[in-house]
Coordinates of C-alpha atoms and ligand atoms in Angstrom, one line a residue:
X644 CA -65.6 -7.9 -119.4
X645 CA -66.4 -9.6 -122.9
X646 CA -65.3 -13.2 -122.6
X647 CA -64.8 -15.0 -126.1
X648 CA -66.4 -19.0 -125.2
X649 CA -64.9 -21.5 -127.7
X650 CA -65.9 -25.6 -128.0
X651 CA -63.2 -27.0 -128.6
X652 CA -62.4 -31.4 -128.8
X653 CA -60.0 -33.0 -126.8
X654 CA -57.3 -34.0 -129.7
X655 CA -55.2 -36.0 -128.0
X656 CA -54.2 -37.0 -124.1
X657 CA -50.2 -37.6 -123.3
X658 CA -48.9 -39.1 -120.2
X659 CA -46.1 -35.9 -119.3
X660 CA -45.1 -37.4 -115.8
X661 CA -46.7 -38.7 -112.5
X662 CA -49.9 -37.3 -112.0
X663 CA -49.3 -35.0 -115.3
X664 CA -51.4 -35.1 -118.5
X665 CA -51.2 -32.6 -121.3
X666 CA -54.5 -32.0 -123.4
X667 CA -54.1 -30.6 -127.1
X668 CA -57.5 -29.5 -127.4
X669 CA -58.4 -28.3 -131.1
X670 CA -61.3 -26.8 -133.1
X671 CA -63.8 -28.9 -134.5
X672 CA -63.0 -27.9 -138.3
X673 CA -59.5 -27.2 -137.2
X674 CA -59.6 -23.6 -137.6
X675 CA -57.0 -21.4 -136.3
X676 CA -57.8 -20.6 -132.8
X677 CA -57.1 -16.8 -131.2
X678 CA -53.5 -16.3 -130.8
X679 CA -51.7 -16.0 -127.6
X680 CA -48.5 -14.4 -126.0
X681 CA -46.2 -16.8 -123.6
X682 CA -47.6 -16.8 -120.0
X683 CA -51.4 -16.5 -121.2
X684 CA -53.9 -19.3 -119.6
X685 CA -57.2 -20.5 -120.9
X686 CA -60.3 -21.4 -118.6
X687 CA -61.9 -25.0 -118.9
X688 CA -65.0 -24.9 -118.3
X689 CA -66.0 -28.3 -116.5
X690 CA -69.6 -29.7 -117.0
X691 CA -69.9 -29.8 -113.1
X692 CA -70.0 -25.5 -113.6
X693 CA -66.2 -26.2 -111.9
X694 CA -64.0 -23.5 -114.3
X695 CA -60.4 -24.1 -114.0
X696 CA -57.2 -21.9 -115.8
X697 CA -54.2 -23.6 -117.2
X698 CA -51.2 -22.0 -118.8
X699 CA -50.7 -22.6 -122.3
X700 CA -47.8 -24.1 -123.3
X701 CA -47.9 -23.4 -127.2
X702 CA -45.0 -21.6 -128.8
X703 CA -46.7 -18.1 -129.4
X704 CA -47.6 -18.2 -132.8
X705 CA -49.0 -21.9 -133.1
X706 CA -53.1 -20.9 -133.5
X707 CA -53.9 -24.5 -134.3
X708 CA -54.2 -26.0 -131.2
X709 CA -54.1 -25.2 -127.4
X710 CA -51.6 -27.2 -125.5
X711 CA -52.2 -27.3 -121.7
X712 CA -51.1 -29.7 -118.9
X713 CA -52.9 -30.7 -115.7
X714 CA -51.2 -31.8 -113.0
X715 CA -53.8 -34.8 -110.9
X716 CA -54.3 -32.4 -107.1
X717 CA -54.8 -35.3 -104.5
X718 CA -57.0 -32.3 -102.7
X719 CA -58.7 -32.1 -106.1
X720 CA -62.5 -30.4 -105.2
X721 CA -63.2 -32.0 -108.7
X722 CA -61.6 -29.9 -111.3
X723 CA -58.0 -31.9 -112.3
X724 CA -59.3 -35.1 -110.9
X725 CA -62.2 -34.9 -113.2
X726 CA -60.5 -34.0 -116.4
X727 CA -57.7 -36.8 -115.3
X728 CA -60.7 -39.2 -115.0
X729 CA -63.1 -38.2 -117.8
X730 CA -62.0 -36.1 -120.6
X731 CA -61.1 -38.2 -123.3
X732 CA -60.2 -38.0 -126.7
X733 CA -63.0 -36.6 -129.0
X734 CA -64.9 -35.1 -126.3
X735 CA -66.3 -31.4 -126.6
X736 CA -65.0 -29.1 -123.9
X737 CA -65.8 -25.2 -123.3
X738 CA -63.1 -22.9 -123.6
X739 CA -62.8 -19.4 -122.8
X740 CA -60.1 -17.7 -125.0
X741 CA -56.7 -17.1 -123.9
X742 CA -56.1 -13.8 -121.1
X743 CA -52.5 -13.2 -120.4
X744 CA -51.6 -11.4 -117.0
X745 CA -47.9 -13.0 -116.8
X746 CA -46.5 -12.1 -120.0
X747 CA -42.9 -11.3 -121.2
X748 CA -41.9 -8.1 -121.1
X749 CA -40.4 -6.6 -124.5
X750 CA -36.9 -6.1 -123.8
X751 CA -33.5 -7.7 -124.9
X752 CA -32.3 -8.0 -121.2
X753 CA -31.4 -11.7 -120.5
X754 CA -34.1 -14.2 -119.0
X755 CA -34.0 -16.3 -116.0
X756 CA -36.9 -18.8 -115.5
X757 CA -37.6 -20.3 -112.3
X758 CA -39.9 -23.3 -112.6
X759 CA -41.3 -25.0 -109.5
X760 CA -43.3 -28.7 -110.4
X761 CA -46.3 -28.1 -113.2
X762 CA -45.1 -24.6 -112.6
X763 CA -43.4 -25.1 -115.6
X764 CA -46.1 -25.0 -117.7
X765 CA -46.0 -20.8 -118.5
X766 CA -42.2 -21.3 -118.6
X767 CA -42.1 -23.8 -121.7
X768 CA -43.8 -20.8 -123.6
X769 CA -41.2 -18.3 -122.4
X770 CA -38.2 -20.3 -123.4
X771 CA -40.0 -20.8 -127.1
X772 CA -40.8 -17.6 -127.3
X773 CA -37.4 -16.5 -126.6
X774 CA -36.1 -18.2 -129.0
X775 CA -37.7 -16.5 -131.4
X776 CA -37.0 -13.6 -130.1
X777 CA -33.4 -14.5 -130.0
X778 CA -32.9 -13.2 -126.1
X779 CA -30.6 -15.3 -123.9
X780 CA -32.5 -17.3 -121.1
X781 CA -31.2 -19.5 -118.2
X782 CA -34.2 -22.1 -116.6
X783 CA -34.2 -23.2 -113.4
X784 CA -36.3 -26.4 -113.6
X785 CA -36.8 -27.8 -109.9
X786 CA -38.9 -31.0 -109.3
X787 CA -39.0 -33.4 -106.5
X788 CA -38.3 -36.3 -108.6
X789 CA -37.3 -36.8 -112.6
X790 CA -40.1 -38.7 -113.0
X791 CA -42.3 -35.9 -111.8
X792 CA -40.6 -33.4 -113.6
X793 CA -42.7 -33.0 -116.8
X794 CA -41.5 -31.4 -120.2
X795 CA -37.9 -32.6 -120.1
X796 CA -37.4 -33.6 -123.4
X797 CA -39.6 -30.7 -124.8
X798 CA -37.2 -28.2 -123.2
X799 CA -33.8 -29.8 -124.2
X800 CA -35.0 -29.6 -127.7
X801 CA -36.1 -25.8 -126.9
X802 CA -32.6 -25.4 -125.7
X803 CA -31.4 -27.0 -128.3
X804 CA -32.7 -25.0 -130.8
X805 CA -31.5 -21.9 -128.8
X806 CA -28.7 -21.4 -130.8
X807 CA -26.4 -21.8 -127.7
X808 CA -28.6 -18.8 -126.0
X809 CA -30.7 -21.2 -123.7
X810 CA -29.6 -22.9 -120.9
X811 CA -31.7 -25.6 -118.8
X812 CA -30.8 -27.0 -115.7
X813 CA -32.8 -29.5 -113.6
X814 CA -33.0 -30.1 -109.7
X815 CA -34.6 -32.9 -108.3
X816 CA -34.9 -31.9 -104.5
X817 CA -36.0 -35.1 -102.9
X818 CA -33.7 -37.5 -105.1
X819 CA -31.2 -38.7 -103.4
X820 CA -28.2 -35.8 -102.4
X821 CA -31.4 -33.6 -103.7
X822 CA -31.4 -29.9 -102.3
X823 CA -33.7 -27.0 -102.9
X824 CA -32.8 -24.7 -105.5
X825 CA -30.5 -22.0 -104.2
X826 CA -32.7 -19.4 -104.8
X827 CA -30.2 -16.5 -103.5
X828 CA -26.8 -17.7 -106.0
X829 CA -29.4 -18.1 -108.5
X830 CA -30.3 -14.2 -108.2
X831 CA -27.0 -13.0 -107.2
X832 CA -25.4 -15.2 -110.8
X833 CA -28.0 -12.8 -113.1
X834 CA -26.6 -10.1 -114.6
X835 CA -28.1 -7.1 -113.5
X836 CA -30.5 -6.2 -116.1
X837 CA -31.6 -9.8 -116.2
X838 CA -35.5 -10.6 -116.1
X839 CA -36.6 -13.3 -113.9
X840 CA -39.9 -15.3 -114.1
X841 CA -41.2 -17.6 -111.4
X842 CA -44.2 -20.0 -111.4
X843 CA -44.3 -22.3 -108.6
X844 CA -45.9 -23.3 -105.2
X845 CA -46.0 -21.0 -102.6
X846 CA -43.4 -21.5 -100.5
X847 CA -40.9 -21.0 -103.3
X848 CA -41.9 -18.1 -104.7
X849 CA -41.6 -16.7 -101.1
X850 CA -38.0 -17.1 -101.4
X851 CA -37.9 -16.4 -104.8
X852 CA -39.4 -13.2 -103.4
X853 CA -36.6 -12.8 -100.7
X854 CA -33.9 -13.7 -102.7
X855 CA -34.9 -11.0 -105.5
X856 CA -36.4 -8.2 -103.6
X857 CA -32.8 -5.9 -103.8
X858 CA -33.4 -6.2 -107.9
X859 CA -35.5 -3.8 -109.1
X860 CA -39.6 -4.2 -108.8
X861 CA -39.9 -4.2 -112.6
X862 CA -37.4 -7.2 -113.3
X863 CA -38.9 -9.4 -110.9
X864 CA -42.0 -11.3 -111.8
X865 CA -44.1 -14.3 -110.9
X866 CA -47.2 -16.0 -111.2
X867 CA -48.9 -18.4 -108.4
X868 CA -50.9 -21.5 -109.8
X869 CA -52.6 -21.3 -106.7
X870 CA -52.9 -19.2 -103.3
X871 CA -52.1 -20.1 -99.6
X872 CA -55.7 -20.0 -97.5
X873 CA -56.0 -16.5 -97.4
X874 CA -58.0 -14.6 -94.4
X875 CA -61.7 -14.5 -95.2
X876 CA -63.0 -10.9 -96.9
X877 CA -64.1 -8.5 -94.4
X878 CA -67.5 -8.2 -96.1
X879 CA -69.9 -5.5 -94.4
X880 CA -70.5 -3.0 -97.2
X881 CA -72.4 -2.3 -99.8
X882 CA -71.4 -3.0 -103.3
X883 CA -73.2 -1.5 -106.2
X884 CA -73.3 -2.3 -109.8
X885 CA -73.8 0.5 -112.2
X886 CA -75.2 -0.7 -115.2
X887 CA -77.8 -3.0 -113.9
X888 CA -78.8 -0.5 -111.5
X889 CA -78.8 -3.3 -108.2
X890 CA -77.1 -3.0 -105.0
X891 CA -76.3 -5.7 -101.9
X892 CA -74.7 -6.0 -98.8
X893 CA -72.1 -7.9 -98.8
X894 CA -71.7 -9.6 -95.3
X895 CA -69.0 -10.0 -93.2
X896 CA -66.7 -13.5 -94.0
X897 CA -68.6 -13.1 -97.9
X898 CA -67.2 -12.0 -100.6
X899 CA -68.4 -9.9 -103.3
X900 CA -68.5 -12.8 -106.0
X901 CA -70.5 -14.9 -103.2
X902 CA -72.7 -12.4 -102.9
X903 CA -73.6 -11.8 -106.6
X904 CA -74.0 -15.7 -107.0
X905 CA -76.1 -16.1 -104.4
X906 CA -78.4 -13.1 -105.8
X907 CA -78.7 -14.9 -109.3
X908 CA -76.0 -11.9 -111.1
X909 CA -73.7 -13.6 -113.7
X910 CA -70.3 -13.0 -113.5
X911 CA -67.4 -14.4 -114.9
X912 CA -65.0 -16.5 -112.5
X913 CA -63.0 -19.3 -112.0
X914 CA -60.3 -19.9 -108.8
X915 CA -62.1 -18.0 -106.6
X916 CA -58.9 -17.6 -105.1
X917 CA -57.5 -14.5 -106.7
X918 CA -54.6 -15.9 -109.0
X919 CA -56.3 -16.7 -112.3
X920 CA -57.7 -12.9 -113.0
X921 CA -61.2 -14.5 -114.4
X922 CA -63.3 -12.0 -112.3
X923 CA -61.6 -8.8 -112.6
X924 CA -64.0 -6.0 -112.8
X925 CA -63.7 -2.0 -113.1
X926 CA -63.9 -0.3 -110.2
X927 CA -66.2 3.0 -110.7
X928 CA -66.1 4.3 -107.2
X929 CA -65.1 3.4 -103.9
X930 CA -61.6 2.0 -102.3
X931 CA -60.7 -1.4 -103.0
X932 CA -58.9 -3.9 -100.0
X933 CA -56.8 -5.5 -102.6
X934 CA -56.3 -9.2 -101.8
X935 CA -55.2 -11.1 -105.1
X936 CA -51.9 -12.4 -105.8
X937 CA -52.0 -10.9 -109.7
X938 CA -52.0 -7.2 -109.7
X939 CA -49.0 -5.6 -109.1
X940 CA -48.6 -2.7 -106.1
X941 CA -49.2 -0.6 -108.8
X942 CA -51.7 -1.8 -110.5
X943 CA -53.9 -1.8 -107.3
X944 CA -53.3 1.6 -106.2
X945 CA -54.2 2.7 -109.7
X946 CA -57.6 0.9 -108.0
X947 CA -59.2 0.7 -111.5
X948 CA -60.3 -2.7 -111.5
X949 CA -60.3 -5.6 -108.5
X950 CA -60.5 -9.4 -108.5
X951 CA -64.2 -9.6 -106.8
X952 CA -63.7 -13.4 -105.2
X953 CA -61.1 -11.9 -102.9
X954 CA -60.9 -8.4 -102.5
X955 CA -63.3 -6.0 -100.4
X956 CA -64.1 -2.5 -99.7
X957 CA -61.7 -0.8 -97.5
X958 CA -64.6 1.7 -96.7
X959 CA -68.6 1.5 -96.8
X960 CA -69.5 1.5 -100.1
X961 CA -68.2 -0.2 -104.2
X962 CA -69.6 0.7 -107.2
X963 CA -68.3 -1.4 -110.1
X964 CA -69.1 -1.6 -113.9
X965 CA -71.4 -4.2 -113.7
Ligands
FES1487 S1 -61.8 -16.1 -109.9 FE1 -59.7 -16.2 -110.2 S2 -59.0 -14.3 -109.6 FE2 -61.0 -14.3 -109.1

């Protein structure tokens, strides 16, 4: 896959919430950067070789900068503590160009947005983008506290400027009284040819899942910012790539992205834990053990391409367009 690398310089740094900065990160002569669709994220990529996705929250349309927010992870293994810490305004930073595996579908069909924390982030896009599109939308906003809960005032003017077709309404769960969104009357208060979206920790869009699994497959959608531990690969096959002509075994608890590293191949990657869609690759031959959290059921039994940090083989042997 051709990845487009841009160097881009930090614009300005805003203080959105605890623990929550937003970067506007901009050309260097100001050009118009590639344009992107609500729900696309762009890669950092951090000096330490750490690469890290963010949603953009730009109104689709707005090419002149790229607007993303990073929450501070107290389990940071580097990436949000280190932009937090040392990106700064005027400093260069590597940028690969905006992917989009969460986007809106094109339909008139109302909107329901469920936001979970910095889960938000994709969400913000959808409402603006809605907008323009002049399509109702309802957003379910849940934080544990208001001053956690980044984006307020950005989304009350997006509602405002709605025309009376966008709704927001905010939970704080750990406030005082504070309950957890009622995922279920949330669900059941759509109309039925609504659309929901859902970005949000794990646990949450569990029920999220629950509570929308009796609407149909292709209304529901969501997007994880990042994955519960997941089993290790299975490893123990071999994995060839076609157009370099190498082959390795790729050994049990390892997966196929380890393996490549390890052998000196460059490949393009960034969560390593199957939700950011950085190092998807085509699958020539062979049957994939689908593991990632972004393909749909479809999608993978189509087994045309596979997320190579944390899927495997389901049989003895992968060949991929490598
Ligand atoms: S590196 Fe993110 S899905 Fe594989």
């Amino acid at each position: 896959m051709l990845i487009l690398m841009l160097d881009l310089f930090v614009k300005s740094v805003t203080w959105e919430a605890e623990g929550v900065h937003s970067y506007d990160l901009r050309a260097p002569d100001l050009s118009p950067l590639p344009p992107a669709s609500a729900g696309a994220h762009i890669d950092l990529v951090l000096p330490q070789g750490l690469t890290r996705s963010y949603s953009l929250l730009n109104a689709p349309g707005e090419t002149r900068r790229y607007w993303v927010a990073v929450q501070k992870d107290p389990q940071s293994r580097g990436g949000s503590a280190w932009i937090h810490q040392q990106l700064k305004v005027g400093d260069r930073v590597q940028v690969q160009a905006p992917r989009n595996h969460f986007a809106l579908v094109d339909s008139p069909a109302p909107v329901v947005l469920i936001a979970g924390g910095i889960g938000v982030t994709p969400l913000v896009a959808m409402a603006a983008q809605l907008n323009q599109r002049q399509t109702p939308w309802v957003m379910h906003y849940s934080a544990r506290t208001r001053a956690r809960a980044a984006f307020i005032d950005h989304l009350q003017n997006l509602q405002a400027a709605s025309g009376g077709l966008g709704q927001l309404h905010l939970n704080f769960d750990q406030e005082p009284g504070g309950k957890m969104l009622d995922l279920a009357a949330i669900v059941n208060a759509a109309p039925v040819d609504a659309h929901f979206y859902a970005c949000g920790p794990a646990p949450m869009l569990a029920a999220y899942q629950a509570a929308a699994s009796q609407r149909p497959a292709e209304q529901v959608h969501w997007e994880h910012f990042s994955a519960a531990p997941a089993a290790p690969p299975a490893g123990g096959f071999q994995v060839h790539l076609a157009r370099s002509a190498r082959s390795f075994t790729v050994a049990p608890g390892a997966s196929i992205l380890d393996t490549l590293l390890d052998n000196g191949v460059s490949v393009s990657y960034s969560c390593m834990e199957g939700v950011c869609g950085a190092c998807e690759t085509r699958v020539i031959s062979g049957e994939v053990d689908h593991k990632d959290l972004i393909l749909t059921p479809a999608e993978q039994a189509q087994n045309k391409t596979m997320m190579i940090c944390c899927s495997g083989c389901k049989g003895a042997e992968l060949t991929l367009d490598l």
